[in-house]
Coordinates of C-alpha atoms and ligand atoms in Angstrom, one line a residue:
M1 CA 6.8 -4.5 -30.5
T2 CA 5.1 -1.4 -29.3
N3 CA 7.0 0.9 -31.6
T4 CA 5.6 0.7 -35.1
K5 CA 6.6 4.1 -36.5
T6 CA 6.9 3.9 -40.3
T7 CA 10.6 3.9 -41.4
K8 CA 11.9 5.3 -44.6
S9 CA 12.2 2.0 -46.3
E10 CA 8.8 1.0 -45.2
K11 CA 7.3 4.2 -46.8
K12 CA 9.2 3.4 -50.0
S13 CA 7.7 -0.1 -50.1
K14 CA 4.2 1.3 -49.8
G15 CA 4.4 2.8 -53.3
G16 CA 5.9 -0.5 -54.7
I17 CA 4.3 -3.5 -56.3
K18 CA 1.8 -5.5 -54.2
S19 CA 4.0 -8.5 -53.5
D20 CA 6.7 -6.2 -52.1
K21 CA 4.1 -4.6 -49.8
N22 CA 3.0 -8.0 -48.6
K23 CA 6.5 -9.0 -47.9
T24 CA 7.1 -5.8 -45.9
D25 CA 3.8 -6.2 -44.0
K26 CA 4.8 -9.8 -43.1
K27 CA 8.2 -8.5 -42.0
I28 CA 6.7 -5.8 -39.8
K29 CA 4.2 -8.4 -38.4
S30 CA 7.0 -10.7 -37.4
E31 CA 8.9 -7.9 -35.8
K32 CA 5.8 -6.8 -34.0
N33 CA 5.5 -10.3 -32.4
S34 CA 9.0 -10.9 -31.5
H35 CA 10.5 -9.6 -28.3
K36 CA 14.2 -9.0 -28.3
Y37 CA 16.7 -10.0 -25.7
I38 CA 20.2 -8.8 -24.9
F39 CA 22.2 -11.0 -22.5
V40 CA 25.1 -9.3 -20.8
I41 CA 27.7 -11.7 -19.5
G42 CA 30.9 -10.9 -17.6
G43 CA 34.4 -12.1 -18.6
V44 CA 37.7 -12.2 -16.9
M45 CA 36.7 -10.8 -13.5
S46 CA 33.9 -9.1 -11.6
G47 CA 33.7 -5.5 -10.4
V48 CA 34.5 -4.0 -13.8
G49 CA 31.1 -2.3 -14.4
K50 CA 28.9 -5.0 -15.9
G51 CA 25.9 -3.4 -14.1
I52 CA 26.7 0.0 -15.5
T53 CA 27.2 -1.4 -18.9
T54 CA 23.8 -3.1 -18.8
S55 CA 22.1 0.0 -17.5
S56 CA 23.8 2.2 -20.2
I57 CA 22.7 -0.2 -23.0
G58 CA 19.2 0.3 -21.6
T59 CA 19.5 4.1 -21.6
I60 CA 20.7 4.3 -25.2
L61 CA 18.1 2.0 -26.5
E62 CA 15.4 3.8 -24.6
A63 CA 16.7 7.0 -26.1
K64 CA 16.0 5.5 -29.5
G65 CA 12.3 5.2 -28.5
Y66 CA 12.2 1.5 -27.6
K67 CA 10.6 0.5 -24.4
I68 CA 13.3 -1.3 -22.4
N69 CA 13.2 -3.4 -19.2
I70 CA 16.3 -4.6 -17.5
M71 CA 16.5 -7.8 -15.6
K72 CA 19.1 -9.0 -13.1
V73 CA 19.9 -12.6 -12.6
D74 CA 21.8 -13.4 -9.3
P75 CA 23.2 -16.9 -9.1
Y76 CA 23.1 -17.2 -5.3
L77 CA 20.6 -19.5 -3.5
N78 CA 19.1 -16.8 -1.3
V79 CA 15.5 -16.4 -2.5
D80 CA 16.0 -12.6 -2.4
A81 CA 18.7 -10.2 -1.1
G82 CA 16.7 -9.3 2.0
T83 CA 18.4 -11.6 4.4
M84 CA 21.9 -10.6 3.4
N85 CA 24.2 -8.5 5.5
P86 CA 24.9 -5.2 3.7
T87 CA 28.6 -5.5 4.7
E88 CA 28.7 -8.8 2.7
H89 CA 26.8 -7.9 -0.3
G90 CA 26.2 -4.1 -0.4
E91 CA 22.8 -2.3 -0.3
V92 CA 19.6 -4.2 -0.4
F93 CA 17.5 -2.4 -3.0
V94 CA 13.7 -2.4 -2.5
M95 CA 11.3 -2.3 -5.5
N96 CA 7.8 -0.9 -5.6
S97 CA 6.5 -4.5 -5.3
G98 CA 8.5 -4.9 -2.1
L99 CA 11.0 -7.4 -3.5
E100 CA 14.4 -7.0 -1.9
T101 CA 17.0 -7.1 -4.6
D102 CA 20.6 -6.6 -5.5
Q103 CA 21.8 -3.0 -5.7
D104 CA 22.1 -3.3 -9.5
M105 CA 18.3 -3.0 -9.8
G106 CA 18.8 0.5 -8.3
N107 CA 21.2 1.4 -11.1
Y108 CA 18.7 0.1 -13.8
E109 CA 15.9 2.2 -12.4
R110 CA 18.1 5.3 -12.2
F111 CA 19.4 4.9 -15.7
L112 CA 15.9 4.1 -17.2
N113 CA 14.2 6.7 -15.0
R114 CA 11.5 4.2 -14.3
S115 CA 10.4 1.7 -11.7
L116 CA 10.8 -1.9 -12.7
E117 CA 8.7 -5.0 -11.9
K118 CA 9.3 -7.9 -9.5
E119 CA 9.6 -10.1 -12.6
D120 CA 12.8 -8.3 -13.5
Y121 CA 14.8 -10.0 -10.7
M122 CA 15.6 -13.6 -10.4
T123 CA 17.9 -15.6 -8.1
S124 CA 18.8 -19.3 -8.3
G125 CA 17.1 -19.7 -5.0
M126 CA 13.8 -18.3 -6.4
V127 CA 14.0 -20.7 -9.4
Y128 CA 14.9 -23.8 -7.4
K129 CA 12.3 -23.0 -4.7
Y130 CA 9.6 -22.6 -7.3
V131 CA 10.4 -25.8 -9.1
I132 CA 10.8 -27.9 -6.0
D133 CA 7.6 -26.5 -4.4
K134 CA 5.8 -27.3 -7.6
E135 CA 7.1 -30.8 -7.6
R136 CA 6.0 -31.3 -4.0
A137 CA 2.5 -30.2 -5.0
L138 CA 2.5 -32.8 -7.8
G139 CA 2.6 -29.9 -10.2
F140 CA 4.6 -31.9 -12.7
G141 CA 2.1 -34.8 -12.9
G142 CA 4.5 -37.4 -11.5
R143 CA 7.2 -36.9 -14.0
C144 CA 11.0 -37.0 -13.1
I145 CA 12.2 -33.5 -12.5
D146 CA 15.8 -32.6 -13.4
A147 CA 18.1 -29.7 -14.4
D148 CA 16.1 -29.2 -17.6
N149 CA 13.1 -28.1 -15.6
I150 CA 15.3 -25.5 -13.9
R151 CA 16.5 -24.3 -17.3
D152 CA 12.9 -24.1 -18.6
E153 CA 11.8 -22.2 -15.6
I154 CA 14.5 -19.7 -16.2
V155 CA 13.4 -19.3 -19.8
T156 CA 9.9 -18.8 -18.6
R157 CA 11.1 -16.1 -16.3
Y158 CA 13.1 -14.3 -19.0
E159 CA 9.9 -14.3 -21.1
S160 CA 7.5 -13.2 -18.3
S161 CA 9.7 -10.3 -17.4
A162 CA 9.3 -9.0 -21.0
K163 CA 5.6 -9.6 -20.9
K164 CA 5.0 -8.0 -17.6
N165 CA 6.8 -4.8 -18.7
Q166 CA 5.2 -4.9 -22.2
S167 CA 8.6 -3.8 -23.4
D168 CA 10.3 -4.1 -26.8
I169 CA 13.7 -5.2 -25.6
T170 CA 14.8 -6.9 -22.4
V171 CA 18.4 -6.5 -21.3
V172 CA 19.4 -9.3 -19.0
E173 CA 22.5 -9.1 -16.8
I174 CA 23.7 -12.5 -15.8
G175 CA 25.5 -12.2 -12.4
G176 CA 29.0 -13.5 -11.9
T177 CA 31.6 -14.2 -14.6
V178 CA 31.7 -16.7 -17.4
G179 CA 33.4 -19.9 -16.0
D180 CA 31.5 -19.7 -12.7
Y181 CA 29.7 -23.0 -12.3
Q182 CA 27.0 -21.1 -10.3
N183 CA 25.6 -19.2 -13.3
V184 CA 25.8 -22.0 -15.9
M185 CA 22.0 -22.6 -16.0
F186 CA 21.2 -19.0 -16.7
I187 CA 23.6 -19.0 -19.7
E188 CA 22.2 -22.4 -20.8
A189 CA 18.7 -20.9 -20.8
A190 CA 19.9 -17.9 -22.8
R191 CA 21.5 -20.3 -25.3
V192 CA 18.2 -22.1 -25.8
M193 CA 16.5 -18.8 -26.4
K194 CA 19.1 -17.9 -29.1
L195 CA 18.6 -21.3 -30.7
R196 CA 14.8 -20.8 -30.9
H197 CA 14.9 -17.2 -31.9
P198 CA 18.3 -16.5 -33.6
R199 CA 17.3 -13.0 -34.8
D200 CA 15.9 -11.9 -31.4
V201 CA 18.8 -12.6 -29.1
V202 CA 22.3 -11.1 -28.9
F203 CA 25.1 -11.6 -26.4
V204 CA 27.3 -8.9 -25.0
M205 CA 30.4 -9.8 -23.1
V206 CA 31.8 -7.2 -20.7
S207 CA 35.5 -8.1 -20.4
Y208 CA 38.6 -6.6 -18.9
M209 CA 42.0 -5.8 -20.5
P210 CA 44.6 -5.5 -17.7
I211 CA 47.7 -3.3 -18.0
P212 CA 50.1 -5.1 -15.6
N213 CA 52.4 -2.6 -14.0
K214 CA 55.6 -4.5 -14.7
I215 CA 54.7 -5.1 -18.3
G216 CA 53.2 -1.7 -19.1
E217 CA 51.2 -3.1 -22.0
M218 CA 47.5 -3.8 -22.4
K219 CA 46.9 -7.6 -22.5
S220 CA 44.1 -9.2 -24.4
K221 CA 44.7 -12.9 -23.6
P222 CA 42.3 -13.0 -20.6
T223 CA 39.5 -11.7 -22.9
Q224 CA 40.3 -14.3 -25.5
N225 CA 40.1 -17.0 -22.9
A226 CA 36.8 -15.7 -21.5
I227 CA 35.3 -15.8 -25.0
K228 CA 36.5 -19.3 -25.5
Q229 CA 35.0 -20.3 -22.2
L230 CA 31.7 -18.8 -23.4
N231 CA 32.0 -20.7 -26.7
S232 CA 32.3 -23.9 -24.7
Y233 CA 28.7 -23.3 -23.5
G234 CA 27.6 -23.0 -27.2
V235 CA 27.2 -19.3 -26.9
H236 CA 29.1 -16.7 -29.0
A237 CA 29.5 -13.1 -28.1
D238 CA 28.1 -10.7 -30.7
F239 CA 29.7 -7.7 -28.9
I240 CA 32.6 -7.2 -26.6
I241 CA 32.7 -4.3 -24.2
A242 CA 36.4 -4.1 -23.5
R243 CA 36.9 -2.4 -20.1
S244 CA 40.3 -1.1 -19.3
E245 CA 42.2 1.7 -17.6
L246 CA 42.9 3.2 -21.0
P247 CA 41.2 3.1 -24.4
V248 CA 41.7 -0.1 -26.3
D249 CA 43.7 0.7 -29.5
K250 CA 43.0 -0.5 -33.0
K251 CA 45.8 -3.1 -32.9
R252 CA 44.4 -4.9 -29.8
K253 CA 40.8 -4.7 -31.2
E254 CA 42.0 -6.4 -34.3
K255 CA 43.8 -9.0 -32.3
I256 CA 40.7 -9.8 -30.2
A257 CA 38.5 -9.7 -33.3
F258 CA 40.7 -12.3 -35.1
A259 CA 41.2 -14.6 -32.1
C260 CA 37.6 -14.4 -30.9
N261 CA 35.7 -14.3 -34.2
V262 CA 33.9 -11.1 -33.4
P263 CA 33.8 -8.3 -36.0
V264 CA 36.3 -5.6 -35.1
E265 CA 33.6 -2.9 -35.1
N266 CA 31.7 -4.9 -32.5
I267 CA 34.5 -4.5 -30.0
I268 CA 33.8 -1.3 -27.9
S269 CA 36.5 0.3 -26.0
A270 CA 35.3 1.3 -22.5
P271 CA 38.1 3.1 -20.6
D272 CA 37.8 4.2 -17.0
I273 CA 35.9 7.5 -16.7
D274 CA 35.0 9.9 -13.8
S275 CA 31.3 9.5 -13.8
I276 CA 29.2 6.3 -14.5
Y277 CA 26.6 8.6 -16.0
D278 CA 28.9 9.4 -19.0
V279 CA 28.9 5.7 -20.1
P280 CA 25.7 5.9 -22.2
V281 CA 27.0 9.0 -24.0
N282 CA 30.3 7.3 -24.8
F283 CA 28.5 4.2 -26.0
E284 CA 26.3 6.3 -28.2
K285 CA 29.4 8.0 -29.7
D286 CA 30.5 4.5 -30.7
Q287 CA 27.0 3.9 -32.2
L288 CA 26.6 0.9 -30.0
G289 CA 22.8 1.4 -29.9
E290 CA 22.6 1.4 -33.7
M291 CA 24.8 -1.8 -34.0
I292 CA 22.8 -3.7 -31.4
T293 CA 19.4 -2.8 -32.9
R294 CA 20.8 -3.9 -36.3
A295 CA 22.0 -7.2 -34.9
L296 CA 18.5 -7.6 -33.5
S297 CA 16.9 -7.0 -36.9
L298 CA 15.2 -3.8 -35.7
P299 CA 14.6 -0.8 -37.9
H300 CA 16.9 2.2 -37.7
K301 CA 15.8 4.9 -35.3
I302 CA 17.2 8.3 -34.3
T303 CA 18.6 8.6 -30.8
N304 CA 17.4 11.4 -28.6
M305 CA 19.6 11.8 -25.5
R306 CA 18.7 15.4 -24.8
G307 CA 17.4 14.8 -21.3
W308 CA 20.4 12.6 -20.3
K309 CA 22.9 15.1 -21.8
G310 CA 21.2 17.9 -19.8
F311 CA 21.9 15.9 -16.7
I312 CA 25.5 15.3 -17.7
T313 CA 26.0 19.0 -18.2
N314 CA 24.6 19.7 -14.7
V315 CA 27.1 17.1 -13.3
S316 CA 30.1 18.8 -14.9
K317 CA 28.9 22.3 -13.9
A318 CA 28.6 21.1 -10.3
K319 CA 32.0 19.6 -10.4
E320 CA 33.7 22.9 -11.6
V321 CA 36.3 24.3 -9.2
S322 CA 34.2 27.5 -8.7
S323 CA 31.0 25.7 -7.6
R324 CA 30.3 25.5 -3.9
E325 CA 31.3 22.4 -1.9
V326 CA 28.7 21.2 0.5
K327 CA 30.1 18.9 3.3
I328 CA 27.7 16.1 4.2
A329 CA 28.4 13.7 7.1
V330 CA 26.8 10.4 6.6
V331 CA 26.8 8.8 10.0
G332 CA 26.1 5.1 10.1
K333 CA 27.3 1.7 11.1
Y334 CA 27.8 -0.4 8.0
F335 CA 31.1 1.2 7.0
D336 CA 33.8 -1.2 8.2
S337 CA 34.9 -3.9 5.8
G338 CA 38.4 -5.0 6.9
D339 CA 40.6 -2.0 6.3
F340 CA 38.2 -0.3 3.8
V341 CA 35.3 2.0 4.0
F342 CA 32.4 0.1 2.6
S343 CA 30.1 2.7 1.1
D344 CA 28.4 0.1 -1.1
A345 CA 25.9 -0.5 1.6
Y346 CA 24.4 3.0 0.9
V347 CA 24.7 3.3 -2.9
S348 CA 21.2 4.7 -3.3
V349 CA 21.7 7.2 -0.5
I350 CA 24.9 8.4 -2.1
E351 CA 23.3 8.8 -5.5
A352 CA 20.3 10.6 -4.1
I353 CA 22.5 13.1 -2.4
K354 CA 24.5 13.7 -5.6
F355 CA 21.4 14.1 -7.8
S356 CA 20.0 16.9 -5.7
A357 CA 23.4 18.6 -5.4
Y358 CA 23.8 18.5 -9.2
K359 CA 20.4 20.0 -9.6
L360 CA 21.3 22.9 -7.4
G361 CA 24.7 23.3 -9.0
V362 CA 26.8 22.4 -5.9
K363 CA 29.4 19.7 -5.2
A364 CA 28.5 17.3 -2.4
K365 CA 31.5 16.1 -0.4
L366 CA 30.5 13.0 1.6
S367 CA 32.3 11.9 4.7
W368 CA 31.6 8.5 6.2
L369 CA 31.5 8.7 10.0
N370 CA 31.2 5.6 12.2
S371 CA 28.8 6.3 15.0
K372 CA 30.7 3.8 17.2
D373 CA 33.6 6.3 17.3
F374 CA 31.3 8.8 19.1
E375 CA 30.5 6.2 21.7
K376 CA 34.2 5.4 22.3
D377 CA 35.3 9.1 22.5
P378 CA 32.3 11.4 23.3
K379 CA 34.4 14.5 22.5
K380 CA 34.7 13.4 18.9
I381 CA 31.1 14.4 18.3
N382 CA 32.2 18.1 18.1
E383 CA 33.8 17.2 14.8
L384 CA 30.3 17.3 13.3
K385 CA 30.4 21.1 13.6
E386 CA 32.6 21.0 10.4
Y387 CA 29.7 19.7 8.3
D388 CA 26.9 21.6 6.5
G389 CA 24.5 18.7 6.8
I390 CA 24.1 15.4 8.5
I391 CA 22.4 12.2 7.3
V392 CA 21.6 9.1 9.3
P393 CA 20.6 6.3 6.9
G394 CA 18.7 3.1 7.5
G395 CA 20.0 0.3 9.7
F396 CA 19.2 -2.6 12.0
G397 CA 20.2 -3.8 15.4
N398 CA 21.8 -2.1 18.3
S399 CA 25.5 -1.5 17.7
G400 CA 26.4 2.2 17.2
I401 CA 22.9 3.3 18.1
E402 CA 23.7 5.5 21.1
G403 CA 26.3 7.3 18.9
L404 CA 23.6 7.9 16.3
I405 CA 21.2 9.4 18.9
K406 CA 24.0 11.7 20.1
T407 CA 24.6 12.7 16.5
I408 CA 21.0 13.6 16.1
E409 CA 21.0 15.6 19.3
F410 CA 24.1 17.5 18.2
A411 CA 22.4 18.3 14.8
R412 CA 19.2 19.5 16.6
V413 CA 21.0 21.6 19.3
N414 CA 23.5 23.2 16.9
K415 CA 20.9 23.7 14.1
I416 CA 22.8 21.7 11.6
P417 CA 20.4 20.4 8.8
Y418 CA 19.6 16.8 9.6
F419 CA 17.9 14.2 7.4
G420 CA 17.0 10.8 8.9
L421 CA 16.2 7.8 6.7
C422 CA 14.1 5.1 8.3
Y423 CA 16.2 4.2 11.3
G424 CA 17.4 7.8 11.1
M425 CA 13.7 8.9 11.6
Q426 CA 13.0 6.4 14.4
L427 CA 16.2 7.6 16.3
L428 CA 15.1 11.2 15.7
V429 CA 11.9 10.4 17.6
I430 CA 13.8 8.6 20.4
E431 CA 16.2 11.6 20.7
Y432 CA 13.3 14.0 21.0
A433 CA 11.5 11.9 23.5
R434 CA 14.6 11.5 25.7
N435 CA 15.9 15.1 25.5
I436 CA 12.7 17.2 25.1
L437 CA 10.1 15.1 26.8
G438 CA 12.6 13.9 29.4
W439 CA 11.8 10.2 28.9
K440 CA 15.3 9.1 29.6
D441 CA 14.7 5.5 28.8
A442 CA 12.8 6.2 25.5
N443 CA 13.8 3.5 23.0
T444 CA 12.8 1.2 20.3
A445 CA 11.6 -2.4 20.9
E446 CA 14.4 -3.5 18.5
I447 CA 16.9 -2.5 21.3
N448 CA 15.2 -2.5 24.6
P449 CA 11.7 -4.0 24.7
D450 CA 11.5 -3.4 28.4
S451 CA 11.7 0.4 28.2
S452 CA 8.8 2.2 29.8
H453 CA 8.7 4.6 26.8
L454 CA 8.8 2.4 23.7
V455 CA 8.3 5.3 21.4
I456 CA 9.2 3.0 18.5
D457 CA 7.5 -0.4 18.7
I458 CA 7.1 -3.5 16.7
M459 CA 4.0 -3.7 14.5
P460 CA 1.7 -6.5 15.8
D461 CA 1.8 -8.5 12.6
Q462 CA 5.6 -8.3 12.6
K463 CA 5.7 -9.7 16.1
I464 CA 3.9 -12.8 15.0
K465 CA 6.3 -13.2 12.1
L466 CA 9.4 -12.9 14.3
D467 CA 8.0 -15.2 17.0
N468 CA 7.7 -17.8 14.2
G469 CA 11.2 -17.2 13.0
H470 CA 9.9 -15.9 9.7
Y471 CA 12.5 -13.4 8.7
G472 CA 12.7 -13.4 4.9
A473 CA 10.6 -10.9 2.9
S474 CA 8.5 -10.3 6.0
M475 CA 9.1 -6.6 6.8
R476 CA 6.8 -3.8 5.7
L477 CA 8.2 -3.7 2.2
G478 CA 7.7 -1.7 -0.9
A479 CA 5.6 1.2 -2.0
Y480 CA 2.8 2.5 0.3
G481 CA 0.9 5.8 0.0
A482 CA 1.1 8.6 2.5
I483 CA -0.7 11.9 3.1
I484 CA 1.3 15.0 3.6
E485 CA 0.1 17.8 5.8
K486 CA -0.1 21.3 4.2
G487 CA 2.2 24.0 5.6
T488 CA 5.0 21.7 6.6
V489 CA 8.5 21.3 5.4
A490 CA 7.6 18.0 3.7
Y491 CA 4.7 19.7 1.9
K492 CA 7.1 22.5 0.7
A493 CA 9.3 19.8 -0.7
Y494 CA 6.7 17.6 -2.4
G495 CA 4.2 20.4 -3.3
K496 CA 1.4 17.9 -3.0
T497 CA -0.5 16.0 -0.4
E498 CA -0.5 12.4 -1.8
I499 CA 2.8 10.6 -2.2
S500 CA 4.0 7.0 -2.5
E501 CA 7.3 5.9 -1.1
R502 CA 9.2 2.6 -0.6
H503 CA 9.5 1.0 2.8
R504 CA 11.6 -1.6 4.6
H505 CA 11.1 -1.8 8.3
R506 CA 9.5 -3.8 11.1
Y507 CA 9.1 -1.0 13.7
E508 CA 6.9 2.1 13.8
V509 CA 6.3 5.2 15.9
N510 CA 4.1 3.9 18.8
P511 CA 0.6 5.4 18.5
L512 CA 0.3 5.4 22.3
F513 CA 2.9 8.3 22.5
V514 CA 2.0 10.2 19.4
D515 CA -0.1 12.9 21.1
E516 CA 2.4 13.6 23.8
I517 CA 5.3 13.9 21.3
K518 CA 3.2 16.2 19.1
S519 CA 2.4 18.5 22.0
A520 CA 6.1 18.7 22.7
G521 CA 6.6 20.3 19.3
L522 CA 7.5 17.5 16.9
V523 CA 5.3 17.5 13.8
F524 CA 4.2 14.3 12.1
S525 CA 3.9 15.9 8.6
G526 CA 3.3 12.6 6.7
K527 CA 1.0 9.8 7.8
S528 CA -0.4 6.6 6.3
P529 CA -3.8 7.2 4.6
N530 CA -5.7 5.8 7.6
G531 CA -3.7 8.2 9.9
K532 CA -2.3 5.3 12.0
L533 CA 1.3 5.2 10.9
M534 CA 3.7 8.1 11.2
E535 CA 5.6 8.4 7.9
I536 CA 7.5 11.8 8.4
A537 CA 8.6 13.6 11.6
E538 CA 9.9 17.1 11.4
L539 CA 10.5 20.3 13.4
P540 CA 8.9 23.5 12.0
K541 CA 11.1 25.8 10.0
D542 CA 11.1 28.5 12.7
K543 CA 12.6 26.0 15.2
H544 CA 15.3 24.4 13.0
P545 CA 16.6 25.0 9.4
F546 CA 15.9 21.3 8.6
F547 CA 15.3 18.5 11.0
L548 CA 13.3 15.8 9.3
G549 CA 13.1 12.0 9.2
T550 CA 11.2 9.6 7.0
Q551 CA 9.9 6.2 8.0
F552 CA 10.3 5.2 4.3
H553 CA 13.4 5.2 2.1
P554 CA 13.2 8.2 -0.2
E555 CA 16.6 7.3 -1.7
F556 CA 15.1 4.4 -3.6
L557 CA 13.1 6.8 -5.8
A558 CA 15.8 9.4 -6.4
R559 CA 16.7 9.5 -10.1
P560 CA 19.3 11.5 -12.1
L561 CA 16.5 13.1 -14.2
D562 CA 14.2 13.4 -11.3
P563 CA 16.0 14.1 -8.0
H564 CA 14.1 13.3 -4.8
P565 CA 12.3 16.5 -3.5
L566 CA 13.2 15.8 0.2
F567 CA 16.9 15.5 -0.6
T568 CA 16.6 18.7 -2.7
E569 CA 14.8 20.5 0.2
F570 CA 17.6 19.4 2.6
F571 CA 20.2 20.9 0.3
K572 CA 18.1 24.1 -0.2
A573 CA 18.0 24.5 3.6
I574 CA 21.8 24.1 3.7
L575 CA 22.3 26.7 1.0
E576 CA 19.9 29.2 2.7
L577 CA 22.1 29.3 5.9
Ligands
LIG1 N1 15.5 -1.3 12.1 C1 14.4 -0.5 11.8 C2 13.1 -1.3 11.5 O1 13.2 -2.4 11.2 C3 14.7 0.4 10.7 C4 14.9 -0.3 9.4 C5 15.6 0.6 8.3 O2 16.3 1.5 8.6 N2 15.5 0.1 7.1 O3 12.1 -0.7 11.7

């Protein structure tokens, strides 16, 4: 434990007889050495907010002064989330280390206001690959390797995540729902940890209490069954977070408590709410933090949620009827999922937009526009006039690209603030090259490698990787430093010359064309420290209110308590018009 503040009872014992003091010292010593774990497991069904519950538990415990790290366990066999299509699985979140993960990691970082480590993410694929590779290298000394080795490797990873972060408490979210055969090993590993350290491990089940339309009554049976299923693994829930449309009443809490053998006060009602950021405050009202720390044999500590509550106040102020509504068009290509708009692919972008809007006291109204619609019906592009700002987020491949280039041209010509993220920056450069420099075939090697003006080209090391079919975890990934040029829009936003931002791309502005593009008026206001890679492209303020693109993904570092300066600058430009 890194937190060793003297508590009231410890102070008392200092004045007591010697043997008492020794006892207390021993107790503190054992607390100092033991790391605590909270395993969060889903019951009944997915999609009810297990990730937000996990994040919120982290927030309230951190507000008590503990150092928390949160870990996500994904049962799939992909070694990381990088090769998954965002329309299948949602956003691929990139960590500082470059690890490509599930979008939940983004929530954890946003709720903790801190970057997490690569040890905080684990997939079945990662674990199996490691164990099998080790076996192939005779790493087990000729022994027979079986499922126990997988379980032990999972235990090692739970523990190394805690060590790497030097945290006091690790909150682990186990992906999927109890009863899935895919996540059994992760629960089994947690069971073993509880057996070894009974005072250091608690289990939280996030369950769902449906209110079927025809019945009109909240039903607790699915939760009871989920708890029984968990019991069959030898694991018992210490807490139940009962998600539902409405608050769970006393009668139902008592029913669950009796049937599931969980104290009634450990059943927390978690009804639907407007903002996910209210969840920690609601948990704290129910004293969940206090109860969990008590269950973990940790000393009592005061909760200080001042910073978080300040943010919540900004959110509600920005949502007031009287506050200005700013219309943002997010133009992209990963929006269709059957009959639904699938905004999950851009969670971090959405949150980054909202944080800066809240900071400036305005409401951001997002509209999802599919760039392919502008290709089918070119007149439709005029609809963009209705928006205060336009964002083109990251993407891959060639569908919808011409519609995106038209979008960027429209924003430039009509002086609508434009913010391009990664692909949105590369396409900004292509648009400029085509329409200002007159290089009509300007393109990226990702789409047309035969273009005579490949203003965006593949990085040489990337070409080798692709030629060898090496796609997984092979892009330019994670945090890299960049230098910002003074007197630019980017400098105005950051207020400093040295920054670090997260990347995820294979292609780059082609150094062969940089000078010509610059002399046509586009400014490269951010570059890699060796000056070779263009990190930010922009038009000066006297030419356009805001026309800027970043080769990196600023959205991954936007936090509720620390909105991203470029998103804030984009909004400021809108509000100045
Ligand atoms: N497809 C582009 C590249 O690989 C942009 C990637 C992105 O937007 N993340 O360079």
